[in-house]
Amino acid sequence: VLAVLREIADALGRPPAEVALAWLSGRPGVDSVIIGARIPEQLETALAAADFVLPGDARERLDEVGAPELGLYAIQTSGMRAVLVGGGWPVERLRP
């Protein structure tokens, strides 16, 4: 993910941190992004990400390389086990 992030940042002429924050803040279900800055330049980069719109092809590429590979392990959550084997959590608790 970092290699692709750096490649995209270089192509766009933006700092990798700005691209990463723009990508994360535009993902479904993300309401806020926590930033940390030790120096003013880091804060400026983080704030610039709020106004930066990541091009669609760059977003798609980052989504692709950043997707978790769950495979069969996706069913190993307690909620999924309850659905598969019965009992456990009520269905209402499984809904987001």
Coordinates of N, CA and C in Angstrom, one line a residue:
V1 N 0.8 -1.2 0.0 CA 0.0 0.0 0.0 C 0.9 1.2 0.0
L2 N 1.9 1.2 0.8 CA 2.8 2.4 0.9 C 3.5 2.7 -0.4
A3 N 3.9 1.7 -1.1 CA 4.6 1.9 -2.4 C 3.7 2.5 -3.4
V4 N 2.4 2.0 -3.5 CA 1.4 2.6 -4.4 C 1.1 4.0 -3.9
L5 N 1.0 4.2 -2.7 CA 0.7 5.6 -2.1 C 1.7 6.6 -2.5
R6 N 3.0 6.2 -2.4 CA 4.1 7.1 -2.7 C 4.1 7.3 -4.2
E7 N 3.8 6.3 -5.0 CA 3.8 6.4 -6.5 C 2.7 7.4 -6.9
I8 N 1.6 7.3 -6.3 CA 0.5 8.2 -6.6 C 0.8 9.6 -6.2
A9 N 1.3 9.8 -5.0 CA 1.7 11.1 -4.5 C 2.7 11.8 -5.4
D10 N 3.7 11.0 -5.8 CA 4.7 11.6 -6.7 C 4.1 12.0 -8.0
A11 N 3.2 11.2 -8.6 CA 2.5 11.5 -9.8 C 1.6 12.8 -9.7
L12 N 1.0 13.0 -8.5 CA 0.2 14.1 -8.3 C 0.9 15.3 -7.8
G13 N 2.2 15.2 -7.4 CA 2.9 16.3 -6.9 C 2.5 16.7 -5.5
R14 N 2.0 15.7 -4.7 CA 1.5 16.0 -3.4 C 2.3 15.2 -2.4
P15 N 2.3 15.6 -1.1 CA 3.0 14.8 -0.1 C 2.2 13.5 0.2
P16 N 2.8 12.4 0.4 CA 2.1 11.1 0.7 C 1.1 11.2 1.8
A17 N 1.4 12.0 2.9 CA 0.5 12.1 4.0 C -0.8 12.8 3.5
E18 N -0.7 13.8 2.7 CA -1.9 14.4 2.2 C -2.8 13.5 1.3
V19 N -2.1 12.7 0.5 CA -2.9 11.7 -0.3 C -3.5 10.7 0.5
A20 N -2.8 10.2 1.5 CA -3.3 9.2 2.4 C -4.5 9.7 3.2
L21 N -4.4 10.9 3.7 CA -5.6 11.5 4.5 C -6.8 11.7 3.6
A22 N -6.5 12.2 2.3 CA -7.6 12.4 1.4 C -8.3 11.1 1.1
W23 N -7.5 10.0 0.9 CA -8.0 8.7 0.6 C -8.9 8.2 1.7
L24 N -8.3 8.3 2.9 CA -9.0 7.7 4.1 C -10.3 8.5 4.4
S25 N -10.2 9.8 4.3 CA -11.4 10.6 4.7 C -12.5 10.5 3.6
G26 N -12.2 10.0 2.4 CA -13.2 9.8 1.4 C -13.8 8.4 1.4
R27 N -13.4 7.5 2.3 CA -13.9 6.1 2.3 C -15.2 6.1 3.0
P28 N -16.1 5.2 2.5 CA -17.4 5.0 3.1 C -17.3 4.6 4.6
G29 N -18.1 5.2 5.4 CA -18.1 4.9 6.8 C -17.1 5.6 7.6
V30 N -16.2 6.4 7.0 CA -15.2 7.2 7.7 C -15.8 8.6 8.0
D31 N -16.0 8.9 9.2 CA -16.6 10.2 9.6 C -15.5 11.3 9.9
S32 N -14.4 10.8 10.4 CA -13.3 11.7 10.8 C -12.0 10.9 10.7
V33 N -10.9 11.7 10.6 CA -9.6 11.1 10.5 C -8.8 11.8 11.6
I34 N -8.1 11.1 12.4 CA -7.3 11.6 13.5 C -5.9 11.9 12.9
I35 N -5.4 13.1 13.1 CA -4.1 13.5 12.6 C -3.2 13.9 13.8
G36 N -1.9 13.8 13.6 CA -1.0 14.1 14.6 C 0.1 14.9 14.0
A37 N 0.5 16.0 14.5 CA 1.5 16.9 13.9 C 2.5 17.3 15.0
R38 N 3.8 17.2 14.7 CA 4.8 17.7 15.7 C 5.3 19.1 15.2
I39 N 5.2 19.3 13.9 CA 5.7 20.6 13.4 C 4.7 21.2 12.5
P40 N 4.7 22.6 12.3 CA 3.7 23.3 11.5 C 3.5 22.7 10.1
E41 N 4.6 22.3 9.5 CA 4.4 21.8 8.1 C 3.6 20.5 8.1
Q42 N 3.6 19.7 9.1 CA 2.8 18.5 9.2 C 1.3 18.8 9.3
L43 N 1.1 19.8 10.1 CA -0.3 20.3 10.3 C -0.8 20.9 9.0
E44 N 0.0 21.7 8.3 CA -0.4 22.3 7.0 C -0.8 21.2 6.0
T45 N 0.0 20.1 5.9 CA -0.2 19.0 5.0 C -1.5 18.3 5.3
A46 N -1.7 18.1 6.6 CA -2.9 17.4 7.0 C -4.2 18.2 6.7
L47 N -4.1 19.5 7.0 CA -5.2 20.4 6.7 C -5.5 20.5 5.2
A48 N -4.4 20.5 4.4 CA -4.6 20.6 2.9 C -5.3 19.4 2.4
A49 N -5.2 18.2 3.1 CA -5.9 17.0 2.6 C -7.5 17.2 2.6
A50 N -8.0 18.1 3.5 CA -9.4 18.3 3.6 C -9.9 19.0 2.3
D51 N -9.1 19.7 1.6 CA -9.6 20.4 0.4 C -9.1 19.6 -0.9
F52 N -8.4 18.6 -0.7 CA -7.8 17.8 -1.9 C -8.8 16.7 -2.3
V53 N -9.2 16.7 -3.5 CA -10.0 15.6 -4.0 C -9.2 14.7 -4.8
L54 N -9.1 13.5 -4.3 CA -8.3 12.4 -4.9 C -8.9 12.0 -6.2
P55 N -8.2 11.9 -7.3 CA -8.8 11.5 -8.6 C -9.3 10.1 -8.5
G56 N -10.4 9.8 -9.2 CA -11.0 8.5 -9.1 C -10.1 7.3 -9.4
D57 N -9.2 7.4 -10.4 CA -8.4 6.3 -10.7 C -7.4 6.0 -9.6
A58 N -6.9 7.1 -8.9 CA -6.0 6.9 -7.8 C -6.7 6.3 -6.6
R59 N -7.9 6.7 -6.4 CA -8.7 6.2 -5.3 C -9.0 4.7 -5.5
E60 N -9.3 4.3 -6.7 CA -9.6 2.9 -7.0 C -8.3 2.1 -6.8
R61 N -7.2 2.6 -7.2 CA -6.0 1.8 -7.1 C -5.6 1.6 -5.6
L62 N -5.8 2.7 -4.8 CA -5.5 2.6 -3.4 C -6.5 1.6 -2.7
D63 N -7.8 1.7 -3.1 CA -8.8 0.8 -2.6 C -8.4 -0.7 -2.9
E64 N -8.0 -0.9 -4.1 CA -7.6 -2.2 -4.5 C -6.4 -2.8 -3.7
V65 N -5.4 -2.0 -3.6 CA -4.2 -2.5 -2.9 C -4.4 -2.5 -1.3
G66 N -5.4 -1.7 -0.9 CA -5.6 -1.6 0.6 C -6.7 -2.5 1.1
A67 N -7.3 -3.3 0.2 CA -8.4 -4.2 0.6 C -7.8 -5.3 1.4
P68 N -8.4 -5.6 2.6 CA -7.9 -6.7 3.4 C -8.2 -8.1 2.7
E69 N -7.3 -9.0 2.9 CA -7.6 -10.3 2.3 C -8.1 -11.2 3.5
L70 N -9.4 -11.3 3.6 CA -10.0 -12.0 4.7 C -10.2 -13.5 4.4
G71 N -10.5 -13.8 3.2 CA -10.7 -15.3 2.9 C -11.7 -15.9 3.8
L72 N -11.4 -17.1 4.2 CA -12.3 -17.8 5.1 C -12.3 -17.3 6.5
Y73 N -11.3 -16.5 6.9 CA -11.2 -15.9 8.2 C -12.3 -14.9 8.5
A74 N -13.0 -14.4 7.4 CA -14.1 -13.4 7.6 C -15.2 -14.0 8.4
I75 N -15.3 -15.3 8.4 CA -16.4 -15.9 9.2 C -16.0 -16.1 10.7
Q76 N -14.8 -15.8 11.0 CA -14.4 -16.0 12.4 C -14.7 -14.9 13.4
T77 N -15.6 -14.1 13.0 CA -16.1 -13.0 14.0 C -17.2 -13.6 14.8
S78 N -17.3 -13.2 16.0 CA -18.4 -13.7 16.9 C -19.8 -13.6 16.3
G79 N -20.0 -12.5 15.6 CA -21.3 -12.3 15.0 C -21.6 -13.3 13.9
M80 N -20.6 -13.5 13.1 CA -20.8 -14.5 12.0 C -20.9 -15.9 12.6
R81 N -20.2 -16.3 13.6 CA -20.3 -17.6 14.2 C -21.8 -17.8 14.7
A82 N -22.3 -16.7 15.3 CA -23.7 -16.8 15.8 C -24.7 -17.1 14.7
V83 N -24.5 -16.4 13.6 CA -25.4 -16.6 12.4 C -25.2 -18.1 11.9
L84 N -24.0 -18.5 11.8 CA -23.7 -19.9 11.2 C -24.1 -21.0 12.1
V85 N -23.9 -20.9 13.4 CA -24.1 -22.1 14.3 C -25.4 -21.9 15.1
G86 N -26.0 -20.7 15.1 CA -27.2 -20.4 15.9 C -26.8 -20.0 17.3
G87 N -27.8 -19.5 18.0 CA -27.6 -19.0 19.3 C -26.7 -17.8 19.4
G88 N -26.2 -17.5 20.5 CA -25.3 -16.3 20.6 C -26.1 -15.0 20.5
W89 N -25.6 -14.1 19.8 CA -26.1 -12.8 19.7 C -27.5 -12.7 19.0
P90 N -28.4 -11.9 19.4 CA -29.6 -11.7 18.7 C -29.3 -10.9 17.4
V91 N -30.1 -11.2 16.4 CA -29.9 -10.6 15.1 C -29.8 -9.1 15.1
E92 N -30.5 -8.4 16.0 CA -30.5 -7.0 16.1 C -29.1 -6.5 16.4
R93 N -28.3 -7.2 17.1 CA -26.9 -6.8 17.5 C -26.0 -7.0 16.3
L94 N -26.3 -7.7 15.3 CA -25.5 -8.0 14.2 C -25.6 -6.9 13.1
R95 N -26.6 -6.1 13.2 CA -26.8 -5.0 12.2 C -26.0 -3.8 12.6
P96 N -25.4 -3.1 11.6 CA -24.6 -1.9 11.9 C -25.4 -0.8 12.4

